[in-house]
CSV table of C-alpha atoms in Angstrom, one decimal:
chain,number,residue,atom,x,y,z
A,2,UNK,CA,135.4,112.3,88.5
A,3,UNK,CA,134.3,112.2,92.1
A,4,UNK,CA,131.9,114.0,94.4
A,5,UNK,CA,133.0,115.4,97.7
A,6,UNK,CA,130.1,115.7,100.1
A,7,UNK,CA,130.8,118.3,102.8
A,8,UNK,CA,127.4,118.3,104.6
A,9,UNK,CA,123.8,117.3,104.2
A,10,UNK,CA,120.6,118.8,105.6
A,11,UNK,CA,117.2,117.3,106.4
A,12,UNK,CA,113.9,119.2,106.5
A,13,UNK,CA,113.0,120.2,110.0
A,14,UNK,CA,110.1,118.4,111.7
A,15,UNK,CA,107.3,120.9,111.5
A,16,UNK,CA,105.2,121.1,114.7
A,17,UNK,CA,102.3,122.5,112.6
A,18,UNK,CA,102.0,119.1,110.9
A,19,UNK,CA,101.3,117.4,114.2
A,20,UNK,CA,97.5,117.3,114.8
A,21,UNK,CA,96.3,118.7,118.2
A,22,UNK,CA,95.6,116.1,120.9
A,23,UNK,CA,91.9,116.3,122.1
A,24,UNK,CA,91.7,116.9,125.9
A,25,UNK,CA,88.7,114.7,126.6
A,26,UNK,CA,90.3,111.9,128.6
A,27,UNK,CA,89.6,112.3,132.3
A,28,UNK,CA,91.4,109.0,133.2
A,29,UNK,CA,94.2,107.0,131.7
A,30,UNK,CA,93.6,104.9,128.6
A,31,UNK,CA,96.3,102.6,127.2
A,32,UNK,CA,97.5,101.0,124.0
A,33,UNK,CA,99.2,97.7,124.6
A,34,UNK,CA,102.1,97.0,122.3
A,35,UNK,CA,103.6,93.6,121.8
A,36,UNK,CA,105.9,92.2,119.0
A,37,UNK,CA,107.8,89.1,118.2
A,38,UNK,CA,105.8,86.1,119.4
A,39,UNK,CA,108.0,84.1,117.0
A,40,UNK,CA,105.9,80.9,117.3
A,41,UNK,CA,107.6,77.8,115.9
A,42,UNK,CA,106.5,74.2,116.4
A,43,UNK,CA,105.3,74.7,120.0
A,44,UNK,CA,103.7,77.6,121.8
A,45,UNK,CA,105.8,79.7,124.0
A,46,UNK,CA,104.5,79.3,127.6
A,47,UNK,CA,104.6,83.0,128.1
A,48,UNK,CA,101.9,83.5,125.5
A,49,UNK,CA,99.0,81.9,127.5
A,50,UNK,CA,100.1,84.0,130.5
A,51,UNK,CA,99.9,87.1,128.4
A,52,UNK,CA,96.4,86.1,127.2
A,53,UNK,CA,95.3,85.6,130.9
A,54,UNK,CA,96.7,89.0,131.8
A,55,UNK,CA,94.9,90.9,128.9
A,56,UNK,CA,91.6,89.1,129.4
A,57,UNK,CA,91.7,89.7,133.2
A,58,UNK,CA,91.8,86.1,134.2
A,59,UNK,CA,94.9,86.6,136.3
A,60,UNK,CA,96.4,89.6,138.0
A,61,UNK,CA,96.3,91.8,141.1
A,62,UNK,CA,93.5,94.4,141.6
A,63,UNK,CA,95.8,97.1,140.3
A,64,UNK,CA,96.7,95.1,137.2
A,65,UNK,CA,93.0,94.3,136.5
A,66,UNK,CA,92.2,98.0,136.8
A,67,UNK,CA,94.9,98.8,134.3
A,68,UNK,CA,93.8,96.1,131.9
A,69,UNK,CA,90.2,97.4,132.0
A,70,UNK,CA,91.6,100.7,130.5
A,71,UNK,CA,93.3,99.2,127.4
A,72,UNK,CA,91.7,100.7,124.3
A,73,UNK,CA,93.6,98.7,121.8
A,74,UNK,CA,96.3,96.0,121.4
A,75,UNK,CA,98.8,96.5,118.6
A,76,UNK,CA,100.8,93.4,117.6
A,77,UNK,CA,103.8,94.8,115.8
A,78,UNK,CA,104.8,91.8,113.6
A,79,UNK,CA,106.7,88.5,113.7
A,80,UNK,CA,103.9,86.3,114.9
A,81,UNK,CA,105.6,83.2,113.6
A,82,UNK,CA,109.1,82.2,112.3
A,83,UNK,CA,110.6,79.1,110.7
A,84,UNK,CA,112.4,76.8,113.0
A,85,UNK,CA,116.2,76.6,112.8
A,86,UNK,CA,115.8,73.1,111.4
A,87,UNK,CA,113.8,74.4,108.5
A,88,UNK,CA,116.3,77.2,107.9
A,89,UNK,CA,119.2,74.7,107.8
A,90,UNK,CA,117.3,72.3,105.5
A,91,UNK,CA,116.6,75.0,103.0
A,92,UNK,CA,120.1,76.3,103.1
A,93,UNK,CA,121.3,72.7,102.5
A,94,UNK,CA,118.9,72.3,99.5
A,95,UNK,CA,120.1,75.6,98.0
A,96,UNK,CA,123.7,74.5,98.3
A,97,UNK,CA,123.2,71.0,96.9
A,98,UNK,CA,120.5,71.6,94.3
A,99,UNK,CA,121.0,75.3,93.6
A,100,UNK,CA,117.2,75.7,93.9
A,101,UNK,CA,114.3,75.5,96.3
A,102,UNK,CA,111.8,72.8,95.6
A,103,UNK,CA,108.3,72.5,97.1
A,104,UNK,CA,109.8,70.8,100.1
A,105,UNK,CA,112.0,73.8,100.7
A,106,UNK,CA,109.1,76.1,101.6
A,107,UNK,CA,108.9,77.2,105.2
A,108,UNK,CA,106.0,75.3,106.9
A,109,UNK,CA,104.3,78.1,108.9
A,110,UNK,CA,100.8,76.6,108.8
A,111,UNK,CA,100.9,75.0,112.3
A,112,UNK,CA,102.5,78.0,114.0
A,113,UNK,CA,99.9,80.3,112.4
A,114,UNK,CA,97.1,78.0,113.7
A,115,UNK,CA,98.6,78.2,117.2
A,116,UNK,CA,98.9,82.0,117.4
A,117,UNK,CA,95.5,82.4,115.7
A,118,UNK,CA,93.9,80.5,118.6
A,119,UNK,CA,95.3,82.9,121.2
A,120,UNK,CA,94.7,86.1,119.3
A,121,UNK,CA,91.1,85.1,118.9
A,122,UNK,CA,90.8,84.7,122.6
A,123,UNK,CA,92.3,88.2,123.2
A,124,UNK,CA,90.0,89.6,120.5
A,125,UNK,CA,86.9,88.7,122.6
A,126,UNK,CA,88.0,91.3,125.2
A,127,UNK,CA,89.7,94.1,123.3
A,128,UNK,CA,90.3,95.5,119.8
A,129,UNK,CA,93.5,94.2,118.1
A,130,UNK,CA,95.5,95.5,115.1
A,131,UNK,CA,97.8,92.8,113.7
A,132,UNK,CA,100.7,94.0,111.7
A,133,UNK,CA,102.9,91.6,109.6
A,134,UNK,CA,106.6,91.4,110.1
A,135,UNK,CA,109.8,90.1,108.5
A,136,UNK,CA,109.2,86.5,109.4
A,137,UNK,CA,105.4,86.3,108.7
A,138,UNK,CA,103.9,84.8,105.5
A,139,UNK,CA,103.3,88.0,103.6
A,140,UNK,CA,105.2,90.0,100.9
A,141,UNK,CA,108.7,91.1,102.0
A,142,UNK,CA,108.8,94.4,100.2
A,143,UNK,CA,107.6,97.6,102.0
A,144,UNK,CA,104.8,98.3,102.6
A,145,UNK,CA,103.9,94.8,103.7
A,146,UNK,CA,100.2,93.9,103.1
A,147,UNK,CA,97.9,92.6,105.8
A,148,UNK,CA,98.0,88.9,106.6
A,149,UNK,CA,95.5,87.0,104.5
A,150,UNK,CA,92.4,85.7,106.1
A,151,UNK,CA,93.4,82.1,105.5
A,152,UNK,CA,96.3,82.7,107.9
A,153,UNK,CA,94.1,83.7,110.9
A,154,UNK,CA,90.6,82.2,110.2
A,155,UNK,CA,89.5,82.3,113.9
A,156,UNK,CA,90.7,85.9,114.4
A,157,UNK,CA,89.1,87.1,111.2
A,158,UNK,CA,85.7,86.0,112.4
A,159,UNK,CA,85.8,88.7,115.1
A,160,UNK,CA,85.0,92.4,114.1
A,161,UNK,CA,87.4,93.5,116.9
A,162,UNK,CA,90.5,92.1,115.1
A,163,UNK,CA,91.9,93.9,112.1
A,164,UNK,CA,94.8,92.8,109.9
A,165,UNK,CA,96.7,95.9,108.9
A,166,UNK,CA,99.7,96.9,106.8
A,167,UNK,CA,103.3,97.4,107.9
A,168,UNK,CA,103.9,100.4,108.3
A,169,UNK,CA,100.8,101.2,110.2
A,170,UNK,CA,99.2,104.4,111.3
A,171,UNK,CA,96.2,104.8,113.5
A,172,UNK,CA,94.5,107.4,115.7
A,173,UNK,CA,93.5,106.0,119.1
A,174,UNK,CA,91.9,108.2,121.8
A,175,UNK,CA,92.9,111.2,119.7
A,176,UNK,CA,96.6,110.2,119.6
A,177,UNK,CA,98.2,109.6,116.2
A,178,UNK,CA,100.4,106.5,116.3
A,179,UNK,CA,102.7,105.6,113.4
A,180,UNK,CA,105.3,102.8,113.3
A,181,UNK,CA,106.6,99.6,111.8
A,182,UNK,CA,107.5,96.0,112.8
A,183,UNK,CA,111.1,97.1,113.0
A,184,UNK,CA,112.6,96.6,109.6
A,185,UNK,CA,113.3,100.3,109.1
A,186,UNK,CA,115.3,100.4,112.3
A,187,UNK,CA,117.1,97.2,111.7
A,188,UNK,CA,118.1,98.2,108.1
A,189,UNK,CA,119.3,101.6,109.3
A,190,UNK,CA,121.4,100.0,112.1
A,191,UNK,CA,123.4,98.0,109.5
A,192,UNK,CA,124.6,101.2,107.8
A,193,UNK,CA,125.1,103.5,110.8
A,194,UNK,CA,127.2,103.9,113.9
A,195,UNK,CA,124.0,104.3,115.9
A,196,UNK,CA,123.0,101.1,117.7
A,197,UNK,CA,120.2,102.1,120.2
A,198,UNK,CA,116.7,101.9,118.7
A,199,UNK,CA,115.6,105.1,120.3
A,200,UNK,CA,118.5,107.0,118.8
A,201,UNK,CA,117.7,105.5,115.4
A,202,UNK,CA,114.0,106.4,115.7
A,203,UNK,CA,115.0,110.0,116.6
A,204,UNK,CA,117.3,110.2,113.5
A,205,UNK,CA,114.7,108.7,111.2
A,206,UNK,CA,112.1,111.2,112.5
A,207,UNK,CA,114.5,114.0,111.7
A,208,UNK,CA,114.8,112.9,108.1
A,209,UNK,CA,111.0,113.3,107.5
A,210,UNK,CA,111.0,109.8,106.0
A,211,UNK,CA,109.7,106.6,107.7
A,212,UNK,CA,112.4,104.4,106.1
A,213,UNK,CA,115.4,106.3,104.9
A,214,UNK,CA,117.2,103.2,103.6
A,215,UNK,CA,114.5,102.5,101.0
A,216,UNK,CA,114.8,101.2,98.3
A,217,UNK,CA,118.5,100.4,98.1
A,218,UNK,CA,118.9,98.5,101.4
A,219,UNK,CA,115.4,97.8,102.5
A,220,UNK,CA,113.3,96.6,99.5
A,221,UNK,CA,110.1,98.4,98.6
A,222,UNK,CA,107.7,98.9,95.8
A,223,UNK,CA,108.4,101.6,93.2
A,224,UNK,CA,106.3,104.8,93.3
A,225,UNK,CA,106.3,107.3,90.4
A,226,UNK,CA,104.4,110.3,91.6
A,227,UNK,CA,104.6,110.4,95.4
A,228,UNK,CA,106.5,108.8,98.2
A,229,UNK,CA,104.0,107.3,100.7
A,230,UNK,CA,106.7,107.0,103.4
A,231,UNK,CA,107.2,110.7,103.8
A,232,UNK,CA,105.6,112.0,107.0
A,233,UNK,CA,102.6,114.1,105.9
A,234,UNK,CA,101.5,114.4,109.5
A,235,UNK,CA,103.9,114.3,112.4
A,236,UNK,CA,102.8,111.5,114.8
A,237,UNK,CA,102.4,111.8,118.5
A,238,UNK,CA,103.9,108.3,118.8
A,239,UNK,CA,106.6,106.8,116.6
A,240,UNK,CA,107.2,103.1,117.3
A,241,UNK,CA,109.2,100.1,116.1
A,242,UNK,CA,108.7,96.5,117.0
A,243,UNK,CA,110.9,93.5,117.4
A,244,UNK,CA,113.8,95.3,119.1
A,245,UNK,CA,116.3,93.9,121.6
A,246,UNK,CA,115.0,96.0,124.5
A,247,UNK,CA,112.5,98.5,125.6
A,248,UNK,CA,113.2,102.2,125.2
A,249,UNK,CA,111.1,105.3,125.5
A,250,UNK,CA,112.0,108.9,124.7
A,251,UNK,CA,110.3,112.3,123.9
A,252,UNK,CA,111.5,114.6,121.1
A,253,UNK,CA,110.4,118.1,121.7
A,254,UNK,CA,109.1,119.9,118.7
A,255,UNK,CA,108.0,123.1,120.3
A,256,UNK,CA,106.9,124.5,123.7
A,257,UNK,CA,103.8,122.3,123.8
A,258,UNK,CA,104.4,119.7,121.2
A,259,UNK,CA,106.5,116.6,121.2
A,260,UNK,CA,106.9,113.1,119.7
A,261,UNK,CA,107.1,110.0,121.8
A,262,UNK,CA,109.5,107.4,120.6
A,263,UNK,CA,108.9,103.8,121.5
A,264,UNK,CA,111.1,100.7,121.0
A,265,UNK,CA,109.0,97.6,121.5
A,266,UNK,CA,111.0,94.5,122.8
A,267,UNK,CA,110.8,91.1,121.2
A,268,UNK,CA,108.3,89.1,123.3
A,269,UNK,CA,109.8,85.7,122.7
A,270,UNK,CA,113.2,86.9,124.0
A,271,UNK,CA,112.1,89.2,126.8
A,272,UNK,CA,108.6,88.3,127.8
A,273,UNK,CA,107.9,92.0,127.9
A,274,UNK,CA,105.0,94.1,126.7
A,275,UNK,CA,104.5,97.9,126.7
A,276,UNK,CA,101.6,100.0,127.9
A,277,UNK,CA,101.4,103.5,126.3
A,278,UNK,CA,99.1,106.0,128.0
A,279,UNK,CA,97.1,108.0,125.5
A,280,UNK,CA,96.5,110.6,128.2
A,281,UNK,CA,100.0,111.3,129.5
A,282,UNK,CA,101.8,109.8,126.5
A,283,UNK,CA,104.1,107.9,128.9
A,284,UNK,CA,105.2,104.3,128.4
A,285,UNK,CA,105.7,101.6,131.0
A,286,UNK,CA,106.9,98.1,130.6
A,287,UNK,CA,105.2,95.0,132.0
A,288,UNK,CA,107.0,91.7,132.3
């Protein structure tokens, strides 16, 4: 026997489920998004430049004015990654010995120490939420748990730095932001004709589920009574990190309500960060 599917329907995105945005901001405030530091054995020279920008050490008068209005920095995963040499060594060990010994574990200790140093410097100037990603030393199954304090000992000493889960949802300046480090978009792309991250984010939003390929293609924990990935509240901003390029788009829900979609580029490849205005809900890229 076979089943012939002629059509399928998703629940519509209900504007009522989107909380109202408080109108108390007289001036622009920003959330700075960055993802994909991908630190290996040596630090990327772009990272110290980013630290100088965020902390106000370098920059024009206009840039310093903008930096002073950053409410929060969100690091959307992939702080570190194994070097290609490590990947090749493990692949060789699996092929020869059919197993991974103690020497086959990725050594991410030194890369974590390096990025911890720079995050702790940024944390002295602004609040930071640190999400884990696909290449970070956490569980691979969704939802990924926060990075352990032993991974970022310097950063954890600061109350301004929070290690959070992936996916992550937070309200900043009255704006509800929900997103991931990009695995939901990457997994969706493997089984779809859609290739642009903004198109995929729009489609994912229309399904009412944060990661439609769970649990078959994207691994996740099992839940018996409720699915935590269903959108209980419609966010004002829906983002995904570690994407090939920057993209920003608005999806209109009703006359006065919309969702901003944001594709955050991989910093190690592009050197780009994104500033999202919590007042106008517009995004701009800084390189």
